[in-house]
PDB file of C-alpha atoms in Angstrom:
ATOM      1  CA  MET A 165       3.089 -30.200  32.555  1.00 53.00           C
ATOM      2  CA  THR A 166       2.151 -30.817  29.114  1.00 65.00           C
ATOM      3  CA  HIS A 167      -1.194 -29.336  27.546  1.00 81.00           C
ATOM      4  CA  PRO A 168      -3.269 -32.556  26.398  1.00 86.00           C
ATOM      5  CA  VAL A 169      -6.808 -31.026  25.613  1.00 87.00           C
ATOM      6  CA  PRO A 170      -5.467 -27.715  23.670  1.00 87.00           C
ATOM      7  CA  ALA A 171      -2.968 -30.144  21.874  1.00 87.00           C
ATOM      8  CA  LEU A 172      -6.016 -32.357  20.558  1.00 89.00           C
ATOM      9  CA  GLY A 173      -8.273 -29.459  19.873  1.00 89.00           C
ATOM     10  CA  ILE A 174      -5.687 -27.922  17.511  1.00 89.00           C
ATOM     11  CA  ALA A 175      -4.806 -31.291  16.025  1.00 90.00           C
ATOM     12  CA  LEU A 176      -8.390 -31.984  14.746  1.00 91.00           C
ATOM     13  CA  VAL A 177      -8.511 -28.462  13.523  1.00 90.00           C
ATOM     14  CA  ALA A 178      -5.272 -29.008  11.643  1.00 90.00           C
ATOM     15  CA  ALA A 179      -6.819 -32.308  10.143  1.00 90.00           C
ATOM     16  CA  ALA A 180     -10.405 -30.514   9.540  1.00 89.00           C
ATOM     17  CA  GLY A 181      -8.039 -27.886   7.530  1.00 87.00           C
ATOM     18  CA  CYS A 182      -7.450 -30.905   4.863  1.00 87.00           C
ATOM     19  CA  VAL A 183     -10.062 -29.053   2.495  1.00 88.00           C
ATOM     20  CA  TRP A 184      -7.795 -26.270   2.508  1.00 87.00           C
ATOM     21  CA  TRP A 185      -4.065 -27.860   2.565  1.00 89.00           C
ATOM     22  CA  LEU A 186      -4.716 -30.856   0.437  1.00 91.00           C
ATOM     23  CA  PRO A 187      -5.304 -28.745  -2.742  1.00 92.00           C
ATOM     24  CA  ALA A 188      -2.731 -26.585  -1.970  1.00 92.00           C
ATOM     25  CA  LEU A 189      -0.307 -29.337  -1.804  1.00 92.00           C
ATOM     26  CA  ALA A 190      -1.692 -30.779  -5.274  1.00 92.00           C
ATOM     27  CA  THR A 191      -1.185 -27.192  -6.478  1.00 91.00           C
ATOM     28  CA  VAL A 192       2.557 -26.957  -5.082  1.00 92.00           C
ATOM     29  CA  ARG A 193       3.358 -30.053  -6.318  1.00 92.00           C
ATOM     30  CA  ALA A 194       1.578 -29.391 -10.015  1.00 90.00           C
ATOM     31  CA  GLY A 195       4.877 -27.338 -10.438  1.00 85.00           C
ATOM     32  CA  ALA A 196       4.902 -25.212 -13.574  1.00 85.00           C
ATOM     33  CA  ASP A 197       1.879 -26.148 -14.762  1.00 87.00           C
ATOM     34  CA  ARG A 198       0.415 -23.671 -12.330  1.00 89.00           C
ATOM     35  CA  PRO A 199       1.310 -19.560 -12.279  1.00 89.00           C
ATOM     36  CA  ASP A 200       3.622 -18.579  -9.705  1.00 90.00           C
ATOM     37  CA  SER A 201       1.199 -16.247  -7.728  1.00 90.00           C
ATOM     38  CA  LEU A 202      -0.903 -19.801  -7.279  1.00 91.00           C
ATOM     39  CA  ARG A 203       1.777 -21.569  -6.205  1.00 92.00           C
ATOM     40  CA  GLY A 204       3.084 -19.127  -3.554  1.00 92.00           C
ATOM     41  CA  THR A 205      -1.066 -18.552  -2.314  1.00 92.00           C
ATOM     42  CA  SER A 206      -0.798 -22.609  -1.984  1.00 93.00           C
ATOM     43  CA  ALA A 207       2.781 -22.288   0.020  1.00 93.00           C
ATOM     44  CA  ALA A 208       1.314 -19.586   2.122  1.00 93.00           C
ATOM     45  CA  CYS A 209      -1.670 -22.049   2.855  1.00 93.00           C
ATOM     46  CA  LEU A 210       0.322 -24.861   3.559  1.00 94.00           C
ATOM     47  CA  SER A 211       2.677 -22.875   5.913  1.00 93.00           C
ATOM     48  CA  GLY A 212       0.155 -21.519   7.763  1.00 92.00           C
ATOM     49  CA  TRP A 213      -1.506 -25.165   8.461  1.00 92.00           C
ATOM     50  CA  ALA A 214       2.119 -26.722   9.061  1.00 94.00           C
ATOM     51  CA  THR A 215       2.325 -23.926  11.620  1.00 93.00           C
ATOM     52  CA  VAL A 216      -1.120 -25.132  12.958  1.00 93.00           C
ATOM     53  CA  ALA A 217       0.293 -28.711  13.112  1.00 93.00           C
ATOM     54  CA  GLY A 218       3.395 -27.704  14.606  1.00 92.00           C
ATOM     55  CA  MET A 219       1.813 -25.890  17.549  1.00 91.00           C
ATOM     56  CA  ALA A 220      -0.285 -29.008  18.294  1.00 91.00           C
ATOM     57  CA  VAL A 221       2.658 -31.173  18.646  1.00 91.00           C
ATOM     58  CA  LEU A 222       4.583 -28.701  20.613  1.00 90.00           C
ATOM     59  CA  LEU A 223       1.551 -28.433  22.997  1.00 89.00           C
ATOM     60  CA  LEU A 224       1.627 -31.939  23.344  1.00 88.00           C
ATOM     61  CA  VAL A 225       5.384 -32.310  24.105  1.00 89.00           C
ATOM     62  CA  ALA A 226       6.547 -29.036  25.570  1.00 84.00           C
ATOM     63  CA  ASP A 227       5.685 -27.882  29.172  1.00 83.00           C
ATOM     64  CA  PRO A 228       6.095 -23.936  28.676  1.00 84.00           C
ATOM     65  CA  TRP A 229       3.650 -21.817  26.735  1.00 82.00           C
ATOM     66  CA  TRP A 230       6.337 -19.691  24.783  1.00 84.00           C
ATOM     67  CA  ALA A 231       7.510 -22.735  22.397  1.00 85.00           C
ATOM     68  CA  PRO A 232       4.163 -22.792  20.708  1.00 87.00           C
ATOM     69  CA  GLY A 233       3.476 -18.995  21.069  1.00 86.00           C
ATOM     70  CA  ALA A 234       6.978 -18.612  19.441  1.00 88.00           C
ATOM     71  CA  VAL A 235       6.010 -21.385  16.335  1.00 90.00           C
ATOM     72  CA  ALA A 236       2.674 -19.592  16.122  1.00 90.00           C
ATOM     73  CA  ALA A 237       4.508 -16.226  15.450  1.00 90.00           C
ATOM     74  CA  ALA A 238       7.323 -17.605  13.493  1.00 92.00           C
ATOM     75  CA  GLY A 239       4.509 -19.192  11.184  1.00 91.00           C
ATOM     76  CA  THR A 240       2.086 -16.259  11.122  1.00 90.00           C
ATOM     77  CA  ALA A 241       5.107 -14.127   9.894  1.00 92.00           C
ATOM     78  CA  THR A 242       5.779 -16.801   7.519  1.00 92.00           C
ATOM     79  CA  THR A 243       2.816 -17.404   5.946  1.00 92.00           C
ATOM     80  CA  ALA A 244       1.570 -13.505   5.770  1.00 91.00           C
ATOM     81  CA  GLY A 245       4.868 -13.036   4.043  1.00 91.00           C
ATOM     82  CA  LEU A 246       4.512 -15.780   1.459  1.00 92.00           C
ATOM     83  CA  ARG A 247       0.853 -14.079   1.156  1.00 91.00           C
ATOM     84  CA  ILE A 248       2.179 -10.906   0.365  1.00 92.00           C
ATOM     85  CA  ARG A 249       4.779 -12.180  -1.893  1.00 91.00           C
ATOM     86  CA  ALA A 250       1.920 -14.077  -3.745  1.00 91.00           C
ATOM     87  CA  ALA A 251      -0.011 -11.042  -4.324  1.00 90.00           C
ATOM     88  CA  VAL A 252       2.448  -9.050  -5.730  1.00 90.00           C
ATOM     89  CA  ARG A 253       3.165 -12.094  -8.170  1.00 91.00           C
ATOM     90  CA  ARG A 254      -0.612 -12.006  -9.178  1.00 90.00           C
ATOM     91  CA  ARG A 255      -0.618  -8.264  -9.899  1.00 89.00           C
ATOM     92  CA  SER A 256       2.768  -8.588 -11.916  1.00 88.00           C
ATOM     93  CA  GLU A 257       1.113 -11.327 -13.740  1.00 89.00           C
ATOM     94  CA  ALA A 258      -1.968  -9.542 -14.283  1.00 87.00           C
ATOM     95  CA  ARG A 259      -0.120  -6.539 -15.838  1.00 85.00           C
ATOM     96  CA  GLU A 260       2.198  -8.742 -18.154  1.00 87.00           C
ATOM     97  CA  ALA A 261      -1.413 -10.415 -19.267  1.00 84.00           C
ATOM     98  CA  LEU A 262      -2.759  -6.725 -20.322  1.00 80.00           C
ATOM     99  CA  ALA A 263       0.422  -5.695 -21.788  1.00 80.00           C
ATOM    100  CA  THR A 264      -0.051  -8.367 -23.684  1.00 81.00           C
ATOM    101  CA  GLN A 265      -3.341  -7.849 -24.702  1.00 77.00           C
ATOM    102  CA  LEU A 266      -2.599  -4.099 -25.203  1.00 74.00           C
ATOM    103  CA  ARG A 267       0.323  -4.607 -27.429  1.00 74.00           C
ATOM    104  CA  ASP A 268      -1.514  -7.248 -29.710  1.00 71.00           C
ATOM    105  CA  VAL A 269      -4.384  -4.796 -30.307  1.00 68.00           C
ATOM    106  CA  GLY A 270      -2.416  -1.932 -30.484  1.00 60.00           C
ATOM    107  CA  ARG A 271      -4.151   0.125 -27.790  1.00 57.00           C
ATOM    108  CA  ALA A 272      -2.873   2.522 -25.183  1.00 52.00           C
ATOM    109  CA  ASP A 273      -5.647   2.609 -22.538  1.00 55.00           C
ATOM    110  CA  PRO A 274      -5.599  -0.432 -20.331  1.00 54.00           C
ATOM    111  CA  ARG A 275      -8.923   0.923 -18.497  1.00 55.00           C
ATOM    112  CA  SER A 276     -10.900   0.037 -21.613  1.00 55.00           C
ATOM    113  CA  TRP A 277      -9.873  -3.589 -20.787  1.00 55.00           C
ATOM    114  CA  LEU A 278     -11.139  -3.861 -17.540  1.00 61.00           C
ATOM    115  CA  THR A 279     -14.269  -6.029 -17.125  1.00 66.00           C
ATOM    116  CA  SER A 280     -17.238  -4.910 -15.219  1.00 66.00           C
ATOM    117  CA  ARG A 281     -16.262  -7.862 -12.603  1.00 67.00           C
ATOM    118  CA  ALA A 282     -12.823  -6.544 -12.203  1.00 70.00           C
ATOM    119  CA  ARG A 283     -14.130  -2.780 -11.316  1.00 69.00           C
ATOM    120  CA  MET A 284     -16.396  -4.397  -9.181  1.00 71.00           C
ATOM    121  CA  TYR A 285     -13.141  -6.226  -7.476  1.00 72.00           C
ATOM    122  CA  ARG A 286     -11.615  -3.132  -7.494  1.00 74.00           C
ATOM    123  CA  ALA A 287     -13.907  -1.211  -5.797  1.00 73.00           C
ATOM    124  CA  ARG A 288     -14.444  -3.833  -3.405  1.00 75.00           C
ATOM    125  CA  ASN A 289     -10.723  -3.853  -2.185  1.00 76.00           C
ATOM    126  CA  ARG A 290     -10.868  -0.212  -2.046  1.00 77.00           C
ATOM    127  CA  PHE A 291     -13.718  -0.451   0.302  1.00 77.00           C
ATOM    128  CA  VAL A 292     -12.169  -2.753   2.594  1.00 78.00           C
ATOM    129  CA  THR A 293      -8.890  -1.287   2.721  1.00 79.00           C
ATOM    130  CA  VAL A 294     -10.244   2.443   3.489  1.00 78.00           C
ATOM    131  CA  LEU A 295     -12.853   0.526   6.338  1.00 76.00           C
ATOM    132  CA  GLY A 296      -9.919  -1.575   7.805  1.00 77.00           C
ATOM    133  CA  VAL A 297      -7.585   1.432   8.072  1.00 79.00           C
ATOM    134  CA  GLY A 298     -10.391   2.931   9.708  1.00 77.00           C
ATOM    135  CA  LEU A 299     -11.070  -0.103  12.353  1.00 76.00           C
ATOM    136  CA  GLY A 300      -7.551  -0.131  12.684  1.00 77.00           C
ATOM    137  CA  ALA A 301      -7.314   3.611  14.023  1.00 77.00           C
ATOM    138  CA  ALA A 302     -10.344   3.381  15.942  1.00 75.00           C
ATOM    139  CA  VAL A 303      -8.993   0.098  17.785  1.00 76.00           C
ATOM    140  CA  ALA A 304      -5.840   1.864  18.288  1.00 75.00           C
ATOM    141  CA  SER A 305      -7.342   5.109  19.845  1.00 74.00           C
ATOM    142  CA  ALA A 306      -9.471   2.635  22.173  1.00 72.00           C
ATOM    143  CA  LEU A 307      -6.422   0.928  23.175  1.00 71.00           C
ATOM    144  CA  LEU A 308      -4.594   4.045  23.599  1.00 68.00           C
ATOM    145  CA  PRO A 309      -5.745   4.964  27.126  1.00 67.00           C
ATOM    146  CA  VAL A 310      -5.343   1.454  28.426  1.00 64.00           C
ATOM    147  CA  ALA A 311      -1.638   1.733  27.086  1.00 63.00           C
ATOM    148  CA  VAL A 312      -1.102   4.977  29.159  1.00 62.00           C
ATOM    149  CA  GLY A 313      -2.488   3.909  32.178  1.00 63.00           C
ATOM    150  CA  PRO A 314      -5.595   4.895  34.472  1.00 61.00           C
ATOM    151  CA  GLY A 315      -6.160   8.414  34.974  1.00 60.00           C
ATOM    152  CA  HIS A 316      -4.526   9.834  32.056  1.00 55.00           C
ATOM    153  CA  GLY A 317      -7.413  10.057  30.091  1.00 53.00           C
ATOM    154  CA  GLY A 318     -11.339  10.814  29.780  1.00 57.00           C
ATOM    155  CA  THR A 319     -14.091   8.385  30.152  1.00 62.00           C
ATOM    156  CA  GLY A 320     -16.159  10.208  27.397  1.00 63.00           C
ATOM    157  CA  ALA A 321     -13.403  10.554  25.013  1.00 63.00           C
ATOM    158  CA  THR A 322     -12.436   6.826  25.269  1.00 66.00           C
ATOM    159  CA  VAL A 323     -15.667   5.696  23.492  1.00 67.00           C
ATOM    160  CA  ALA A 324     -16.464   8.599  21.735  1.00 74.00           C
ATOM    161  CA  VAL A 325     -13.027   8.993  19.094  1.00 73.00           C
ATOM    162  CA  PRO A 326     -13.108   5.264  18.393  1.00 75.00           C
ATOM    163  CA  VAL A 327     -16.915   5.645  17.331  1.00 75.00           C
ATOM    164  CA  LEU A 328     -16.272   8.669  15.383  1.00 78.00           C
ATOM    165  CA  LEU A 329     -13.561   7.410  13.684  1.00 76.00           C
ATOM    166  CA  THR A 330     -15.266   4.346  12.774  1.00 76.00           C
ATOM    167  CA  ALA A 331     -18.179   6.132  11.574  1.00 79.00           C
ATOM    168  CA  LEU A 332     -15.621   8.401   9.371  1.00 81.00           C
ATOM    169  CA  PHE A 333     -13.991   5.868   7.632  1.00 78.00           C
ATOM    170  CA  LEU A 334     -16.978   4.113   7.053  1.00 78.00           C
ATOM    171  CA  ALA A 335     -18.702   6.880   5.275  1.00 81.00           C
ATOM    172  CA  VAL A 336     -15.364   7.428   3.307  1.00 81.00           C
ATOM    173  CA  ALA A 337     -15.691   4.062   2.215  1.00 78.00           C
ATOM    174  CA  VAL A 338     -19.318   4.125   1.123  1.00 79.00           C
ATOM    175  CA  GLY A 339     -18.506   7.369  -0.805  1.00 79.00           C
ATOM    176  CA  ARG A 340     -15.296   5.623  -2.616  1.00 75.00           C
ATOM    177  CA  ALA A 341     -17.599   2.411  -3.381  1.00 71.00           C
ATOM    178  CA  ARG A 342     -20.417   4.609  -4.952  1.00 74.00           C
ATOM    179  CA  VAL A 343     -18.147   6.580  -6.751  1.00 73.00           C
ATOM    180  CA  ALA A 344     -16.275   3.738  -8.013  1.00 66.00           C
ATOM    181  CA  ARG A 345     -19.771   2.021  -8.776  1.00 64.00           C
ATOM    182  CA  ARG A 346     -20.935   5.033 -11.144  1.00 68.00           C
ATOM    183  CA  SER A 347     -17.791   5.145 -12.872  1.00 64.00           C
ATOM    184  CA  SER A 348     -18.071   1.436 -13.897  1.00 54.00           C
ATOM    185  CA  GLY A 349     -21.078   2.365 -15.727  1.00 53.00           C
ATOM    186  CA  SER A 350     -23.762   0.182 -13.200  1.00 47.00           C
ATOM    187  CA  ARG A 351     -26.887   1.913 -12.524  1.00 46.00           C
ATOM    188  CA  PRO A 352     -27.493   3.051  -9.172  1.00 45.00           C
ATOM    189  CA  GLY A 353     -29.530   1.087  -6.563  1.00 44.00           C
ATOM    190  CA  ARG A 354     -28.188  -2.148  -8.000  1.00 43.00           C
TER     191      ARG A 354
END
């Protein structure tokens, strides 16, 4: 039996996603006029929305649920790979631009060229990374007793360990963000 209601819902989501995939398509079609990292990010966006559209079609024509699930898994992996590759390209483009600026000016300290906005983004990215690792560890510790099976874990530790891990990593993330803010020269409390 086909699944017309989920197929219709996913097709509508894919159509509504045109606010993302149409500009991405224009960027990819622009070719060498755009930086490689931007084209890579746009390709990842197109891959994600093509996955959503493919799932809608498969839900409409395929009986088993594993077919749309396989398309979703493959599309997610492809999109994540393209996005990671674009991020790596972006970093290398930024390094090349910084090296060119430093070469032109003759300075050897790249930190002097970081603007306050760049420092803010670095601090934000560090905060998100530390917090994400902490939440991942908390989720893993919460799911571990479920994976082991009933009767192998205490109920108090099942709740306490994820809460403590989340609190610990949140405190570390806030501390790192404050240190980054102070080192960037901004006033405390802002």
